[in-house]
Amino acid sequence: MAPIEEGGFGRTLCVLTGASRGFGRALATLLARLLSPGSVWRQSWWRSTPGLRVVPVPADLGSDAGLQQLLGALRDLPRPEGLQRLLLINNAATLGDISKVFQTLSDPAEPFKGWTLYCAGKAARTMMFQVLAAEEPSVRVLSYAPGALDTDMQLLARETTVDLDLRKRLQDMKTNGELVDCGMSAQKLLNLLQRDTFESGAHVDFYDL
Ligand SMILES: NC(=O)c1ccc[n+]([C@@H]2O[C@H](COP(=O)([O-])OP(=O)(O)OC[C@H]3O[C@@H](n4cnc5c(N)ncnc54)[C@H](OP(=O)(O)O)[C@@H]3O)[C@@H](O)[C@H]2O)c1
């Protein structure tokens, strides 16, 4: 892929999951301005943007069928002329049922719920991306932690998390105005991608930038 052009990403095929709301939506708005005419979006939600071809794919990415739907839609897409970049942003996520503690997760009828698995999933993703970076030197890979964002996910966290101390801490963050604005965090991510100097596979935290 070509080096990122100053001020933009050039003609790009961009796959952004979870763009219907929260961080993904804020990121989509800022990112669209950095794409050259002729670029293509694949995502689960977007309004029309002049010069960009937008292809919404409503799919449950937590199911194999949904994933296959997205992959099928990508395969069906004609390769845009003069393509300079493929940008895949894996943003979609849920907390699951965080009202349950670790021990209650042993019930095999309910194996995918709770912070335990959310955190384990994020840790697994970080390692997976490090392996991908090592295996594929031609691919630039980044794990970005966007900070405590003022989104639906954060609302769910402060209202239902099982640990009362954590719940209070999250509520205090909201009350004290400590939650991060999605647009500000999305802009930091885009700055990182545009500078393109991070070590491939790195984990970068909003609060360290
Ligand atoms: N909020 C925070 O404080 C925080 C902190 C650290 C990291 N993050 C991470 O930042 C990312 C965005 O979080 P957010 O706060 O913006 O979350 P959010 O407001 O809850 O939005 C989640 C997005 O993911 C989509 N999504 C969820 N499950 C999906 C599925 N099975 N298939 C397809 N799409 C699915 C949702 O689509 P629908 O609208 O269709 O449901 C929505 O667009 C996540 O990866 C999250 O883990 C968030």
XYZ file of N, CA and C and ligand atoms in Angstrom:
675
model
N 0.830 -1.205 0.000
C 0.000 0.000 0.000
C 0.877 1.273 0.000
N 0.387 2.283 -0.630
C 1.153 3.526 -0.722
C 1.243 4.197 0.651
N 2.322 5.005 0.885
C 2.375 5.737 2.142
C 1.189 6.700 2.231
N 0.741 6.978 3.450
C -0.422 7.839 3.618
C -0.080 9.248 3.153
N -0.950 9.779 2.286
C -0.705 11.123 1.762
C -0.896 12.147 2.870
N -0.136 13.209 2.773
C -0.300 14.264 3.775
C -1.733 14.794 3.707
N -2.397 14.814 4.850
C -3.742 15.364 4.900
C -4.836 14.395 4.534
N -4.508 13.176 4.107
C -5.578 12.260 3.748
C -5.085 10.853 3.506
N -6.022 9.951 3.254
C -5.692 8.540 3.058
C -5.719 8.134 1.591
N -6.067 9.069 0.717
C -6.122 8.724 -0.687
C -7.357 7.894 -1.002
N -7.293 7.189 -2.137
C -8.448 6.389 -2.563
C -8.436 5.069 -1.782
N -9.439 4.910 -0.965
C -9.399 3.871 0.068
C -10.640 2.994 0.032
N -10.432 1.718 0.274
C -11.563 0.845 0.583
C -11.575 0.686 2.099
N -12.605 1.200 2.741
C -12.633 1.247 4.202
C -13.768 0.386 4.741
N -13.439 -0.517 5.638
C -14.458 -1.318 6.320
C -14.470 -0.873 7.777
N -15.586 -0.292 8.198
C -15.697 0.179 9.585
C -16.891 -0.514 10.215
N -16.664 -1.306 11.237
C -17.787 -1.980 11.899
C -18.286 -1.113 13.053
N -19.578 -1.230 13.329
C -20.160 -0.508 14.468
C -20.194 0.987 14.284
N -20.598 1.436 13.093
C -20.605 2.884 12.816
C -21.977 3.517 13.050
N -22.920 2.748 13.593
C -24.278 3.293 13.749
C -24.351 4.304 14.880
N -23.440 4.207 15.846
C -23.500 5.123 16.992
C -22.153 5.129 17.713
N -22.087 5.910 18.795
C -20.899 5.910 19.650
C -19.629 6.306 18.918
N -18.540 5.632 19.281
C -17.225 5.973 18.740
C -17.174 5.767 17.232
N -17.770 4.684 16.764
C -17.736 4.386 15.333
C -18.381 5.484 14.509
N -19.456 6.014 14.996
C -20.153 7.069 14.258
C -19.301 8.346 14.204
N -18.710 8.710 15.340
C -17.849 9.901 15.369
C -16.652 9.718 14.453
N -16.089 8.518 14.474
C -14.918 8.232 13.638
C -15.286 8.304 12.160
N -16.452 7.748 11.812
C -16.889 7.751 10.401
C -16.986 9.178 9.869
N -17.541 10.062 10.667
C -17.720 11.449 10.234
C -16.378 12.105 9.934
N -15.401 11.894 10.819
C -14.086 12.527 10.629
C -13.293 11.846 9.511
N -13.411 10.533 9.457
C -12.633 9.776 8.478
C -13.087 10.058 7.050
N -14.399 10.233 6.869
C -14.932 10.454 5.514
C -14.264 11.661 4.854
N -13.910 12.652 5.671
C -13.276 13.864 5.110
C -11.862 13.598 4.607
N -11.261 12.494 5.042
C -9.865 12.215 4.673
C -9.752 11.267 3.495
N -10.906 10.832 2.956
C -10.867 9.876 1.853
C -11.031 10.606 0.531
N -10.291 10.149 -0.452
C -10.378 10.778 -1.775
C -11.636 10.316 -2.483
N -12.146 11.146 -3.415
C -13.286 10.718 -4.221
C -12.983 9.380 -4.885
N -14.010 8.524 -4.965
C -13.820 7.202 -5.545
C -13.591 6.143 -4.481
N -13.394 6.572 -3.214
C -13.208 5.605 -2.134
C -14.520 4.893 -1.843
N -14.397 3.750 -1.161
C -15.578 2.943 -0.873
C -15.668 2.651 0.614
N -16.851 2.798 1.159
C -17.120 2.421 2.546
C -17.862 1.108 2.578
N -17.478 0.227 3.478
C -18.300 -0.910 3.848
C -18.573 -0.731 5.322
N -19.767 -0.630 5.714
C -20.049 -0.505 7.133
C -21.515 -0.774 7.380
N -21.870 -0.896 8.647
C -23.230 -1.305 8.945
C -24.191 -0.124 8.893
N -23.684 1.080 8.813
C -24.574 2.231 8.737
C -23.814 3.424 8.181
N -24.412 4.180 7.318
C -23.820 5.462 6.929
C -24.780 6.237 6.046
N -24.722 7.525 6.103
C -25.530 8.310 5.175
C -24.678 8.588 3.932
N -25.312 9.080 2.863
C -24.553 9.261 1.628
C -23.568 10.417 1.767
N -22.401 10.255 1.191
C -21.357 11.271 1.255
C -20.879 11.546 -0.158
N -20.904 12.804 -0.621
C -20.512 13.093 -1.999
C -19.111 12.566 -2.291
N -18.957 11.912 -3.445
C -17.634 11.437 -3.855
C -17.278 10.077 -3.297
N -17.970 9.623 -2.260
C -17.659 8.317 -1.681
C -18.772 7.338 -2.016
N -18.379 6.126 -2.297
C -19.387 5.096 -2.489
C -19.597 4.405 -1.140
N -20.813 4.455 -0.655
C -21.104 3.924 0.677
C -21.981 2.688 0.544
N -21.516 1.596 1.133
C -22.257 0.338 1.010
C -22.577 -0.183 2.408
N -23.759 0.104 2.932
C -24.089 -0.370 4.275
C -24.342 -1.880 4.280
N -23.832 -2.549 5.302
C -24.051 -3.990 5.434
C -24.599 -4.267 6.834
N -25.927 -4.290 6.993
C -26.477 -4.579 8.329
C -26.275 -6.064 8.637
N -25.448 -6.370 9.620
C -25.142 -7.773 9.915
C -24.748 -7.918 11.377
N -25.139 -9.033 11.972
C -24.726 -9.339 13.343
C -23.364 -10.011 13.276
N -22.320 -9.252 13.631
C -20.962 -9.781 13.503
C -20.618 -10.737 14.644
N -21.558 -10.921 15.571
C -21.363 -11.912 16.630
C -21.757 -13.309 16.156
N -22.291 -13.389 14.963
C -22.684 -14.711 14.447
C -21.875 -15.018 13.195
N -21.684 -16.293 12.948
C -20.934 -16.685 11.756
C -21.671 -16.219 10.499
N -23.013 -16.318 10.544
C -23.801 -15.914 9.364
C -23.567 -14.434 9.056
N -23.542 -13.606 10.101
C -23.325 -12.169 9.909
C -21.953 -11.885 9.335
N -20.965 -12.596 9.859
C -19.590 -12.413 9.378
C -19.485 -12.812 7.907
N -20.127 -13.936 7.584
C -20.096 -14.393 6.186
C -20.790 -13.386 5.273
N -21.850 -12.768 5.814
C -22.578 -11.756 5.046
C -21.653 -10.593 4.690
N -20.879 -10.149 5.673
C -19.942 -9.040 5.438
C -18.859 -9.461 4.439
N -18.311 -10.661 4.639
C -17.251 -11.128 3.734
C -17.781 -11.281 2.313
N -19.022 -11.795 2.206
C -19.640 -11.963 0.887
C -19.827 -10.611 0.212
N -20.272 -9.621 0.980
C -20.475 -8.284 0.415
C -19.154 -7.709 -0.078
N -18.078 -7.997 0.654
C -16.750 -7.512 0.243
C -16.293 -8.191 -1.038
N -16.542 -9.500 -1.115
C -16.125 -10.247 -2.319
C -16.868 -9.742 -3.551
N -18.138 -9.355 -3.345
C -18.964 -8.916 -4.479
C -18.593 -7.526 -4.986
N -17.808 -6.820 -4.197
C -17.534 -5.423 -4.537
C -16.484 -5.331 -5.641
N -16.765 -4.610 -6.739
C -15.719 -4.421 -7.747
C -14.572 -3.608 -7.142
N -13.345 -4.013 -7.461
C -12.185 -3.306 -6.900
C -12.148 -1.890 -7.474
N -12.152 -0.864 -6.606
C -12.171 0.504 -7.117
C -10.898 0.805 -7.916
N -11.061 1.546 -8.984
C -9.922 1.908 -9.828
C -8.944 2.771 -9.028
N -7.666 2.509 -9.186
C -6.645 3.338 -8.536
C -6.629 3.208 -7.019
N -7.052 2.039 -6.520
C -7.118 1.846 -5.061
C -5.734 2.000 -4.426
N -5.640 2.827 -3.376
C -4.345 3.050 -2.726
C -4.247 2.375 -1.363
N -5.418 2.108 -0.750
C -5.350 1.665 0.638
C -6.579 0.843 1.014
N -6.349 -0.166 1.860
C -7.460 -0.903 2.472
C -7.391 -0.628 3.976
N -8.454 -0.080 4.521
C -8.467 0.288 5.941
C -9.577 -0.496 6.626
N -9.215 -1.382 7.546
C -10.211 -2.184 8.267
C -10.223 -1.741 9.722
N -11.353 -1.208 10.176
C -11.455 -0.739 11.566
C -12.482 -1.608 12.289
N -11.950 -2.438 13.188
C -12.774 -3.418 13.909
C -13.259 -2.770 15.211
N -14.355 -2.029 15.126
C -14.804 -1.206 16.249
C -15.996 -1.808 16.995
N -16.855 -2.547 16.297
C -18.103 -3.043 16.901
C -17.798 -3.916 18.114
N -18.561 -3.706 19.190
C -18.380 -4.538 20.383
C -19.570 -4.359 21.306
N -19.766 -5.333 22.192
C -20.737 -5.182 23.278
C -20.071 -5.588 24.586
N -20.642 -5.127 25.684
C -20.118 -5.511 26.988
C -20.608 -6.894 27.392
N -21.759 -7.301 26.837
C -22.418 -8.503 27.339
C -23.137 -8.181 28.638
N -23.516 -9.200 29.365
C -24.221 -9.000 30.636
C -23.185 -8.843 31.744
N -22.953 -7.599 32.143
C -21.906 -7.343 33.144
C -22.465 -7.308 34.561
N -23.707 -7.816 34.700
C -24.287 -7.870 36.042
C -23.918 -9.178 36.742
N -23.095 -9.992 36.067
C -22.729 -11.287 36.654
C -21.227 -11.350 36.933
N -20.900 -12.018 38.065
C -19.481 -12.161 38.393
C -18.913 -13.401 37.719
N -17.602 -13.525 37.810
C -16.875 -14.579 37.099
C -17.450 -15.976 37.356
N -17.710 -16.291 38.682
C -18.140 -17.653 39.016
C -19.427 -18.051 38.313
N -20.329 -17.092 38.133
C -21.615 -17.446 37.544
C -21.493 -17.726 36.050
N -20.314 -17.486 35.505
C -20.130 -17.725 34.075
C -19.903 -19.198 33.763
N -19.860 -20.021 34.845
C -19.598 -21.442 34.608
C -20.817 -22.160 34.038
N -21.987 -21.491 34.089
C -23.188 -22.096 33.518
C -23.027 -22.178 31.990
N -22.969 -23.378 31.441
C -22.703 -23.494 30.002
C -23.823 -22.917 29.142
N -25.025 -22.691 29.739
C -26.117 -22.111 28.954
C -25.902 -20.614 28.754
N -24.957 -20.054 29.489
C -24.737 -18.605 29.402
C -23.247 -18.316 29.405
N -22.489 -18.778 28.397
C -21.028 -18.725 28.486
C -20.390 -17.432 27.991
N -21.133 -16.488 27.444
C -20.483 -15.359 26.774
C -20.757 -14.022 27.438
N -21.041 -14.002 28.730
C -21.471 -12.757 29.358
C -20.466 -12.244 30.384
N -20.450 -10.914 30.579
C -19.692 -10.364 31.696
C -18.423 -9.640 31.311
N -17.932 -8.831 32.201
C -16.673 -8.100 31.985
C -15.522 -9.064 31.761
N -15.580 -10.183 32.469
C -14.493 -11.157 32.332
C -14.218 -11.418 30.860
N -15.278 -11.701 30.161
C -15.091 -12.061 28.761
C -14.829 -10.832 27.892
N -15.409 -9.691 28.269
C -15.131 -8.458 27.506
C -13.632 -8.163 27.588
N -13.102 -8.178 28.821
C -11.675 -7.858 29.003
C -10.792 -8.927 28.358
N -11.204 -10.183 28.536
C -10.415 -11.264 27.926
C -10.422 -11.122 26.404
N -11.574 -10.722 25.869
C -11.681 -10.536 24.421
C -10.751 -9.446 23.930
N -10.693 -8.340 24.662
C -9.807 -7.232 24.256
C -8.336 -7.654 24.357
N -8.010 -8.386 25.448
C -6.621 -8.840 25.602
C -6.253 -9.800 24.471
N -7.217 -10.663 24.128
C -6.963 -11.621 23.044
C -6.767 -10.877 21.726
N -7.559 -9.839 21.512
C -7.428 -9.075 20.269
C -6.041 -8.438 20.170
N -5.568 -7.879 21.306
C -4.250 -7.242 21.298
C -3.177 -8.249 20.883
N -3.247 -9.456 21.464
C -2.246 -10.475 21.127
C -2.402 -10.952 19.681
N -3.687 -11.093 19.279
C -3.942 -11.528 17.901
C -3.337 -10.538 16.907
N -3.481 -9.259 17.221
C -2.965 -8.219 16.325
C -1.433 -8.199 16.330
N -0.838 -8.543 17.494
C 0.634 -8.601 17.527
C 1.131 -9.738 16.633
N 0.414 -10.846 16.696
C 0.794 -11.990 15.847
C 0.608 -11.633 14.374
N -0.524 -10.989 14.076
C -0.784 -10.584 12.689
C 0.329 -9.663 12.187
N 0.743 -8.732 13.037
C 1.794 -7.785 12.645
C 3.101 -8.523 12.368
N 3.399 -9.529 13.213
C 4.647 -10.280 13.018
C 4.580 -11.129 11.749
N 3.407 -11.697 11.499
C 3.271 -12.591 10.338
C 3.191 -11.846 9.011
N 2.613 -10.633 9.061
C 2.332 -9.911 7.808
C 3.001 -8.531 7.831
N 4.303 -8.477 7.536
C 5.011 -7.197 7.622
C 4.451 -6.133 6.679
N 3.709 -6.551 5.656
C 3.187 -5.551 4.707
C 1.885 -4.913 5.213
N 1.353 -5.456 6.326
C 0.102 -4.912 6.874
C 0.431 -4.087 8.112
N -0.131 -2.887 8.223
C 0.087 -2.050 9.409
C -1.052 -2.332 10.387
N -0.710 -2.725 11.623
C -1.721 -3.173 12.587
C -1.633 -2.336 13.855
N -2.790 -1.916 14.357
C -2.805 -1.088 15.572
C -3.977 -1.487 16.461
N -3.719 -1.632 17.774
C -4.801 -1.762 18.757
C -4.923 -0.415 19.441
N -6.094 0.199 19.330
C -6.277 1.531 19.919
C -7.294 1.447 21.052
N -6.900 1.897 22.239
C -7.826 1.982 23.381
C -8.333 3.425 23.441
N -9.631 3.653 23.182
C -10.111 5.023 22.940
C -10.406 5.842 24.182
N -10.162 5.288 25.388
C -10.497 6.030 26.605
C -11.918 5.719 27.045
N -12.305 6.255 28.201
C -13.670 6.049 28.722
C -14.596 7.014 28.000
N -15.348 6.485 27.042
C -16.123 7.325 26.121
C -17.546 7.534 26.623
N -18.094 8.691 26.287
C -19.464 8.997 26.698
C -20.450 8.408 25.677
N -20.657 7.082 25.762
C -21.490 6.383 24.769
C -22.506 5.481 25.486
N -23.334 4.811 24.678
C -24.308 3.854 25.235
C -23.611 2.745 26.027
N -22.439 2.351 25.541
C -21.714 1.287 26.233
C -21.346 1.718 27.650
N -20.908 2.969 27.767
C -20.521 3.516 29.065
C -21.747 3.625 29.988
N -22.875 4.009 29.417
C -24.134 4.106 30.174
C -24.501 2.733 30.746
N -24.400 1.730 29.901
C -24.707 0.362 30.335
C -23.747 -0.062 31.454
N -22.503 0.313 31.292
C -21.484 -0.065 32.274
C -21.796 0.544 33.646
N -22.116 1.838 33.671
C -22.314 2.469 34.991
C -23.658 2.097 35.608
N -24.587 1.591 34.783
C -25.898 1.230 35.337
C -25.990 -0.234 35.745
N -25.210 -1.099 35.114
C -25.440 -2.525 35.378
C -24.229 -3.298 35.875
N -23.053 -2.673 35.904
C -21.883 -3.474 36.295
C -22.057 -4.011 37.730
N -21.684 -5.260 37.912
C -22.005 -5.961 39.155
C -21.243 -5.392 40.354
N -20.040 -4.912 40.146
C -19.219 -4.420 41.249
C -19.625 -2.987 41.608
N -20.066 -2.796 42.853
C -20.634 -1.492 43.220
C -19.579 -0.388 43.276
N -18.356 -0.742 43.661
C -17.281 0.277 43.665
C -17.004 0.759 42.248
N -16.928 -0.200 41.343
C -16.682 0.172 39.944
C -17.853 0.992 39.400
N -19.076 0.572 39.771
C -20.254 1.297 39.291
C -20.188 2.757 39.766
N -19.804 2.938 41.042
C -19.719 4.301 41.593
C -18.632 5.102 40.868
N -17.505 4.441 40.600
C -16.410 5.128 39.913
C -16.847 5.600 38.529
N -17.574 4.734 37.859
C -18.047 5.092 36.513
C -19.088 6.212 36.571
N -19.951 6.149 37.587
C -20.954 7.214 37.742
C -20.272 8.546 38.053
N -19.244 8.497 38.912
C -18.498 9.717 39.252
C -17.831 10.317 38.012
N -17.306 9.459 37.180
C -16.640 9.955 35.959
C -17.626 10.731 35.104
N -18.854 10.196 35.015
C -19.876 10.883 34.221
C -20.233 12.223 34.894
N -20.486 12.185 36.195
C -20.897 13.390 36.918
C -19.818 14.468 36.860
N -18.561 14.032 36.980
C -17.453 15.000 37.019
C -16.978 15.430 35.632
N -17.680 14.980 34.600
C -17.298 15.380 33.239
C -15.974 14.790 32.795
N -15.643 13.597 33.312
C -14.335 13.005 32.967
C -14.386 12.077 31.758
N -15.591 11.848 31.237
C -15.673 10.950 30.074
C -15.133 11.647 28.830
N -14.561 10.841 27.959
C -13.896 11.378 26.780
C -14.919 11.590 25.655
N -14.817 12.715 24.993
C -15.658 12.994 23.830
C -15.223 12.084 22.666
N -16.213 11.448 22.014
C -15.890 10.496 20.932
C -15.103 11.170 19.808
N -15.503 12.377 19.448
C -14.838 13.073 18.355
C -13.366 13.330 18.671
N -13.084 13.698 19.924
C -11.693 13.991 20.314
C -10.838 12.714 20.229
N -11.411 11.610 20.714
C -10.664 10.357 20.683
C -10.488 9.864 19.238
N -11.559 10.005 18.440
C -11.470 9.582 17.032
C -10.398 10.390 16.306
N -10.310 11.672 16.615
C -9.309 12.520 15.964
C -7.892 12.068 16.333
N -7.702 11.660 17.594
C -6.374 11.169 17.999
C -6.008 9.900 17.227
N -6.993 9.037 17.053
C -6.729 7.812 16.283
C -6.355 8.153 14.842
N -7.095 9.065 14.249
C -6.801 9.431 12.854
C -5.429 10.092 12.737
N -5.061 10.897 13.731
C -3.718 11.501 13.722
C -2.639 10.419 13.735
N -2.882 9.401 14.588
C -1.927 8.282 14.664
C -1.789 7.580 13.315
N -2.957 7.327 12.698
C -2.938 6.617 11.410
C -2.280 7.468 10.332
N -2.525 8.752 10.370
C -1.941 9.628 9.342
C -0.431 9.773 9.513
N 0.008 9.871 10.777
C 1.470 9.973 11.000
C 2.136 8.668 10.583
N 1.439 7.545 10.890
C 1.871 6.226 10.434
C 3.267 5.854 10.945
N 3.587 6.293 12.159
C 4.921 5.992 12.697
C 4.873 4.964 13.829
N 3.662 4.499 14.190
C 3.543 3.522 15.281
C 4.175 2.191 14.851
N 4.611 1.432 15.864
C 5.157 0.103 15.565
C 3.984 -0.814 15.238
N 4.060 -1.528 14.140
C 2.943 -2.387 13.765
C 2.683 -3.421 14.872
N 1.409 -3.565 15.271
C 1.034 -4.478 16.360
C 0.955 -3.786 17.707
N 1.326 -2.500 17.755
C 1.372 -1.783 19.039
C -0.024 -1.589 19.628
N -0.070 -1.467 20.945
C -1.294 -1.106 21.658
C -1.110 0.329 22.146
N -1.963 1.226 21.685
C -1.818 2.643 22.033
C -3.079 3.103 22.762
N -2.873 3.783 23.886
C -3.989 4.237 24.711
C -4.216 5.735 24.551
N -5.480 6.118 24.444
C -5.853 7.535 24.324
C -5.131 8.385 25.377
N -5.073 7.881 26.619
C -4.534 8.688 27.708
C -3.015 8.863 27.612
N -2.365 8.070 26.779
C -0.910 8.200 26.616
C -0.538 9.144 25.473
N -1.541 9.645 24.771
C -1.250 10.477 23.596
C -1.281 11.957 23.945
N -17.353 3.403 25.681
C -16.198 3.249 26.306
O -15.979 3.817 27.392
C -15.100 2.383 25.687
C -13.906 2.246 26.389
C -12.884 1.462 25.832
C -13.081 0.826 24.620
N -14.265 0.981 23.962
C -14.427 0.295 22.677
O -14.764 1.242 21.661
C -15.579 0.598 20.677
C -16.862 1.399 20.459
O -17.576 1.446 21.686
P -18.810 2.423 21.912
O -18.706 2.929 23.294
O -18.938 3.344 20.765
O -20.009 1.351 21.885
P -21.574 1.570 21.619
O -21.956 2.984 21.762
O -22.263 0.543 22.461
O -21.702 1.161 20.049
C -21.404 -0.156 19.668
C -21.444 -0.283 18.153
O -21.113 -1.640 17.835
C -22.169 -2.216 17.064
N -22.319 -3.623 17.399
C -22.402 -4.183 18.629
N -22.546 -5.505 18.527
C -22.552 -5.794 17.205
C -22.686 -6.991 16.476
N -22.850 -8.177 17.081
N -22.665 -6.941 15.125
C -22.506 -5.745 14.475
N -22.381 -4.567 15.123
C -22.408 -4.610 16.483
C -23.409 -1.429 17.442
O -24.364 -1.565 16.394
P -25.956 -1.414 16.687
O -26.244 0.044 16.765
O -26.564 -2.089 15.500
O -26.227 -2.130 17.977
C -22.839 -0.020 17.569
O -22.691 0.563 16.305
C -15.831 -0.827 21.176
O -14.903 -1.710 20.591
C -15.557 -0.720 22.668
O -15.182 -1.954 23.244
C -15.280 1.739 24.469
